[in-house]
């Protein structure tokens, strides 16, 4: 993917300054606070939350009853593979490295006097899009507390709180947000480049690969993945567009049949 990014940027028309307009110091501080809060939750709060089964197993059984699941998700029960779980982490890591490399190459290839500032500006917007998606996802995880497929599969560990928060998928959210935010950034920088569709396509494939690995690894149901991808893609497109230098106007309209929103985009 890194080679693909290099080739894409090399053939794309030179970009100008960052397409985003925001107070870098304020946004960097806000994103840093979110990252610190997330780290504190993972290190000090989550380990102390209760684990174990979060359902009532059938008499004589030690796992949740898979027949309570919908037919769409039931097929995941029985999946468990540490190798696939590792693959999901690796593909997500490649996506993070690819997005960072692409943003850096674009910033320093542009004909501006502030490539470092442009790099930070673009990276912050992509980071905020990912953080926004994860905020929604983790809020839903804690509110819903859906058991992971591991709670329905014999012989798997279910002792930590992580096995009680399956919906939506955090990996799918992160992958989709990264892919959409980077592709949107590339499109705003290179609005006439035919390569923008290739960037969207490659990011989508990587997000789907990450998501499939979570299913094959036995850590998520199909519906977890669908929800995570939808949340991530929405955040990955909406947050960059809201920060764009282009003017976005949202006008509420009242009609006889109800209400509407008129969205006007001026470049």
Short mmCIF file of C-alpha atoms in Angstrom, two decimals:
data_model
loop_
_atom_site.label_atom_id
_atom_site.label_comp_id
_atom_site.label_asym_id
_atom_site.label_seq_id
_atom_site.Cartn_x
_atom_site.Cartn_y
_atom_site.Cartn_z
CA UNK A 1 0.00 0.00 0.00
CA UNK A 2 2.89 2.37 0.72
CA UNK A 3 4.29 1.79 -2.78
CA UNK A 4 0.84 2.46 -4.20
CA UNK A 5 0.64 5.75 -2.31
CA UNK A 6 4.05 6.85 -3.56
CA UNK A 7 3.10 6.04 -7.15
CA UNK A 8 -0.24 7.80 -6.81
CA UNK A 9 1.24 10.97 -5.36
CA UNK A 10 4.01 11.00 -7.94
CA UNK A 11 1.49 11.05 -10.78
CA UNK A 12 -1.04 13.40 -9.17
CA UNK A 13 -0.96 17.12 -9.94
CA UNK A 14 0.95 19.18 -7.38
CA UNK A 15 -1.26 20.28 -4.49
CA UNK A 16 -1.26 23.66 -2.84
CA UNK A 17 -1.62 24.43 0.84
CA UNK A 18 -3.70 22.28 3.16
CA UNK A 19 -7.36 22.26 2.12
CA UNK A 20 -8.38 22.66 5.76
CA UNK A 21 -9.03 25.75 7.82
CA UNK A 22 -8.91 25.41 11.61
CA UNK A 23 -7.05 26.63 14.69
CA UNK A 24 -4.21 24.11 14.80
CA UNK A 25 -3.28 24.70 18.44
CA UNK A 26 -6.85 24.29 19.68
CA UNK A 27 -7.49 21.18 17.62
CA UNK A 28 -4.16 19.61 18.56
CA UNK A 29 -4.92 20.19 22.25
CA UNK A 30 -8.41 18.72 21.91
CA UNK A 31 -7.19 15.65 20.02
CA UNK A 32 -4.37 15.17 22.53
CA UNK A 33 -6.86 15.28 25.40
CA UNK A 34 -9.02 12.65 23.69
CA UNK A 35 -6.00 10.39 23.13
CA UNK A 36 -4.94 10.74 26.77
CA UNK A 37 -8.47 9.98 27.97
CA UNK A 38 -8.64 6.91 25.73
CA UNK A 39 -5.26 5.73 27.01
CA UNK A 40 -6.34 6.19 30.62
CA UNK A 41 -9.49 4.16 29.96
CA UNK A 42 -7.53 1.31 28.35
CA UNK A 43 -4.80 1.22 30.99
CA UNK A 44 -6.59 1.91 34.25
CA UNK A 45 -10.37 1.63 33.87
CA UNK A 46 -11.09 -1.21 31.43
CA UNK A 47 -8.90 -3.80 33.24
CA UNK A 48 -11.00 -3.36 36.41
CA UNK A 49 -14.37 -3.74 34.70
CA UNK A 50 -16.11 -7.12 35.16
CA UNK A 51 -15.52 -9.90 32.63
CA UNK A 52 -17.01 -13.34 32.21
CA UNK A 53 -20.22 -14.41 30.54
CA UNK A 54 -22.84 -11.69 30.16
CA UNK A 55 -25.66 -14.12 29.36
CA UNK A 56 -27.49 -17.00 31.00
CA UNK A 57 -26.23 -20.28 29.45
CA UNK A 58 -28.54 -23.22 28.98
CA UNK A 59 -28.54 -25.85 31.77
CA UNK A 60 -25.40 -27.94 31.45
CA UNK A 61 -23.79 -25.49 29.04
CA UNK A 62 -20.83 -23.17 29.68
CA UNK A 63 -21.40 -20.70 26.86
CA UNK A 64 -24.17 -18.42 25.63
CA UNK A 65 -26.88 -20.01 23.50
CA UNK A 66 -26.09 -19.30 19.84
CA UNK A 67 -29.72 -19.92 18.90
CA UNK A 68 -30.55 -16.54 20.43
CA UNK A 69 -28.53 -14.89 17.64
CA UNK A 70 -29.97 -13.86 14.31
CA UNK A 71 -29.21 -16.13 11.36
CA UNK A 72 -26.91 -13.51 9.83
CA UNK A 73 -24.54 -13.50 12.81
CA UNK A 74 -24.88 -17.10 13.95
CA UNK A 75 -22.39 -18.37 11.38
CA UNK A 76 -19.52 -16.58 13.12
CA UNK A 77 -19.85 -18.76 16.24
CA UNK A 78 -17.02 -21.27 16.32
CA UNK A 79 -14.50 -18.98 14.64
CA UNK A 80 -11.35 -18.39 16.64
CA UNK A 81 -7.89 -17.71 15.26
CA UNK A 82 -5.10 -15.71 16.94
CA UNK A 83 -3.42 -15.52 13.53
CA UNK A 84 -6.39 -13.73 11.99
CA UNK A 85 -6.59 -11.38 14.98
CA UNK A 86 -2.91 -10.56 14.49
CA UNK A 87 -3.59 -10.00 10.79
CA UNK A 88 -6.30 -7.47 11.67
CA UNK A 89 -3.82 -5.52 13.79
CA UNK A 90 -1.18 -5.66 11.05
CA UNK A 91 -3.49 -4.46 8.27
CA UNK A 92 -4.69 -1.63 10.49
CA UNK A 93 -1.07 -0.71 11.21
CA UNK A 94 -0.33 -0.66 7.47
CA UNK A 95 -3.29 1.68 6.97
CA UNK A 96 -2.05 4.06 9.66
CA UNK A 97 1.46 4.05 8.18
CA UNK A 98 0.07 4.49 4.67
CA UNK A 99 -2.10 7.47 5.61
CA UNK A 100 0.78 9.12 7.49
CA UNK A 101 3.15 8.57 4.57
CA UNK A 102 0.64 9.87 2.04
CA UNK A 103 -0.06 13.04 4.02
CA UNK A 104 3.66 13.70 4.48
CA UNK A 105 4.48 13.15 0.80
CA UNK A 106 1.62 15.39 -0.28
CA UNK A 107 2.59 18.18 2.10
CA UNK A 108 6.25 18.23 1.13
CA UNK A 109 5.58 17.77 -2.61
CA UNK A 110 3.31 20.83 -2.66
CA UNK A 111 4.65 24.20 -3.75
CA UNK A 112 4.20 25.98 -0.42
CA UNK A 113 6.46 27.61 2.16
CA UNK A 114 4.80 25.81 5.08
CA UNK A 115 4.93 22.07 4.34
CA UNK A 116 5.34 21.15 8.00
CA UNK A 117 2.29 23.18 9.00
CA UNK A 118 0.27 21.66 6.15
CA UNK A 119 1.33 18.18 7.25
CA UNK A 120 0.20 18.78 10.83
CA UNK A 121 -3.06 20.38 9.68
CA UNK A 122 -4.00 17.46 7.43
CA UNK A 123 -2.92 14.86 10.00
CA UNK A 124 -5.01 16.54 12.70
CA UNK A 125 -8.16 16.43 10.59
CA UNK A 126 -7.64 12.74 9.79
CA UNK A 127 -6.95 12.07 13.47
CA UNK A 128 -10.07 13.96 14.51
CA UNK A 129 -12.20 12.01 12.04
CA UNK A 130 -10.89 8.74 13.44
CA UNK A 131 -11.37 9.91 17.02
CA UNK A 132 -14.94 11.04 16.29
CA UNK A 133 -15.80 7.64 14.86
CA UNK A 134 -14.23 5.82 17.80
CA UNK A 135 -16.03 8.06 20.30
CA UNK A 136 -19.38 7.04 18.82
CA UNK A 137 -18.34 3.38 18.62
CA UNK A 138 -17.07 3.10 22.19
CA UNK A 139 -20.09 4.96 23.54
CA UNK A 140 -22.30 2.36 21.85
CA UNK A 141 -20.07 -0.49 23.06
CA UNK A 142 -20.45 0.52 26.70
CA UNK A 143 -24.16 1.35 26.36
CA UNK A 144 -25.14 -1.88 24.55
CA UNK A 145 -22.55 -4.36 25.92
CA UNK A 146 -23.19 -7.05 23.36
CA UNK A 147 -21.28 -10.30 24.06
CA UNK A 148 -18.50 -11.12 21.60
CA UNK A 149 -18.65 -14.35 19.57
CA UNK A 150 -16.14 -15.77 22.05
CA UNK A 151 -18.96 -15.98 24.61
CA UNK A 152 -20.74 -18.43 22.31
CA UNK A 153 -17.64 -20.48 21.40
CA UNK A 154 -16.37 -23.30 23.60
CA UNK A 155 -12.78 -23.16 24.81
CA UNK A 156 -12.19 -19.44 24.35
CA UNK A 157 -11.18 -16.94 27.02
CA UNK A 158 -13.96 -14.58 28.11
CA UNK A 159 -12.57 -13.27 31.40
CA UNK A 160 -12.07 -9.60 30.50
CA UNK A 161 -14.56 -6.79 29.89
CA UNK A 162 -13.44 -6.68 26.24
CA UNK A 163 -15.47 -9.83 25.65
CA UNK A 164 -18.66 -7.98 26.63
CA UNK A 165 -18.40 -5.13 24.12
CA UNK A 166 -18.69 -6.51 20.61
CA UNK A 167 -20.94 -3.93 18.94
CA UNK A 168 -19.80 -1.99 16.95
CA UNK A 169 -16.32 -3.05 15.81
CA UNK A 170 -13.58 -0.64 16.81
CA UNK A 171 -11.16 -2.03 14.22
CA UNK A 172 -13.74 -1.59 11.44
CA UNK A 173 -14.51 1.94 12.62
CA UNK A 174 -10.84 2.90 12.72
CA UNK A 175 -10.06 1.37 9.33
CA UNK A 176 -13.06 2.97 7.61
CA UNK A 177 -12.44 6.38 9.20
CA UNK A 178 -8.77 6.35 8.20
CA UNK A 179 -9.53 5.24 4.65
CA UNK A 180 -12.34 7.76 4.12
CA UNK A 181 -10.55 10.68 5.80
CA UNK A 182 -7.31 10.17 3.87
CA UNK A 183 -9.16 9.69 0.57
CA UNK A 184 -11.26 12.81 1.20
CA UNK A 185 -8.11 14.78 2.02
CA UNK A 186 -6.45 13.54 -1.18
CA UNK A 187 -9.57 14.48 -3.18
CA UNK A 188 -9.69 18.00 -1.72
CA UNK A 189 -6.00 18.46 -2.57
CA UNK A 190 -6.34 16.92 -6.04
CA UNK A 191 -9.97 17.51 -7.10
CA UNK A 192 -9.24 16.80 -10.77
CA UNK A 193 -6.96 13.80 -10.33
CA UNK A 194 -8.33 10.50 -11.67
CA UNK A 195 -6.22 8.80 -8.97
CA UNK A 196 -8.61 9.94 -6.25
CA UNK A 197 -10.89 7.01 -7.09
CA UNK A 198 -7.96 4.60 -6.80
CA UNK A 199 -7.20 6.03 -3.35
CA UNK A 200 -10.80 5.50 -2.25
CA UNK A 201 -10.77 1.96 -3.69
CA UNK A 202 -7.48 0.91 -2.06
CA UNK A 203 -8.56 2.29 1.31
CA UNK A 204 -11.88 0.48 1.05
CA UNK A 205 -10.15 -2.82 0.28
CA UNK A 206 -7.82 -2.42 3.26
CA UNK A 207 -10.74 -1.58 5.56
CA UNK A 208 -12.63 -4.65 4.34
CA UNK A 209 -9.54 -6.84 4.82
CA UNK A 210 -9.15 -5.61 8.39
CA UNK A 211 -12.84 -6.23 9.05
CA UNK A 212 -12.79 -9.73 7.57
CA UNK A 213 -9.84 -10.63 9.79
CA UNK A 214 -11.86 -9.64 12.87
CA UNK A 215 -14.66 -11.99 11.80
CA UNK A 216 -12.32 -14.86 10.90
CA UNK A 217 -10.53 -14.34 14.21
CA UNK A 218 -13.81 -14.83 16.05
CA UNK A 219 -13.95 -11.42 17.71
CA UNK A 220 -16.87 -9.85 15.84
CA UNK A 221 -20.23 -10.63 14.30
CA UNK A 222 -21.09 -9.44 10.79
CA UNK A 223 -23.44 -6.79 12.17
CA UNK A 224 -20.65 -5.42 14.38
CA UNK A 225 -18.54 -4.93 11.27
CA UNK A 226 -21.30 -3.33 9.21
CA UNK A 227 -22.04 -0.82 11.97
CA UNK A 228 -18.34 -0.07 12.52
CA UNK A 229 -17.71 0.51 8.82
CA UNK A 230 -20.75 2.81 8.56
CA UNK A 231 -19.73 4.88 11.59
CA UNK A 232 -16.11 5.14 10.46
CA UNK A 233 -16.94 6.05 6.86
CA UNK A 234 -19.43 8.70 7.97
CA UNK A 235 -16.92 10.32 10.32
CA UNK A 236 -14.12 9.97 7.77
CA UNK A 237 -16.04 11.94 5.17
CA UNK A 238 -18.01 14.39 7.33
CA UNK A 239 -15.19 15.68 9.56
CA UNK A 240 -12.83 16.61 6.68
CA UNK A 241 -15.64 18.30 4.73
CA UNK A 242 -16.65 20.33 7.79
CA UNK A 243 -13.04 21.55 8.11
CA UNK A 244 -12.63 22.29 4.41
CA UNK A 245 -11.82 25.79 3.20
CA UNK A 246 -14.74 25.46 0.84
CA UNK A 247 -17.98 26.98 2.10
CA UNK A 248 -20.62 24.56 3.34
CA UNK A 249 -24.05 26.02 4.08
CA UNK A 250 -26.81 24.02 5.75
CA UNK A 251 -30.22 25.71 5.52
CA UNK A 252 -33.31 24.28 7.28
CA UNK A 253 -36.46 24.43 5.15
CA UNK A 254 -40.04 24.09 6.39
CA UNK A 255 -42.50 22.72 3.87
CA UNK A 256 -46.12 21.64 3.97
CA UNK A 257 -45.00 18.03 4.03
CA UNK A 258 -42.48 18.45 6.82
CA UNK A 259 -38.90 19.67 7.06
CA UNK A 260 -35.83 19.47 4.86
CA UNK A 261 -32.17 20.44 4.97
CA UNK A 262 -30.68 22.27 1.99
CA UNK A 263 -26.92 21.67 1.75
CA UNK A 264 -25.01 24.10 -0.48
CA UNK A 265 -21.33 23.63 -1.31
CA UNK A 266 -19.32 26.54 -2.74
CA UNK A 267 -15.70 26.08 -3.81
#
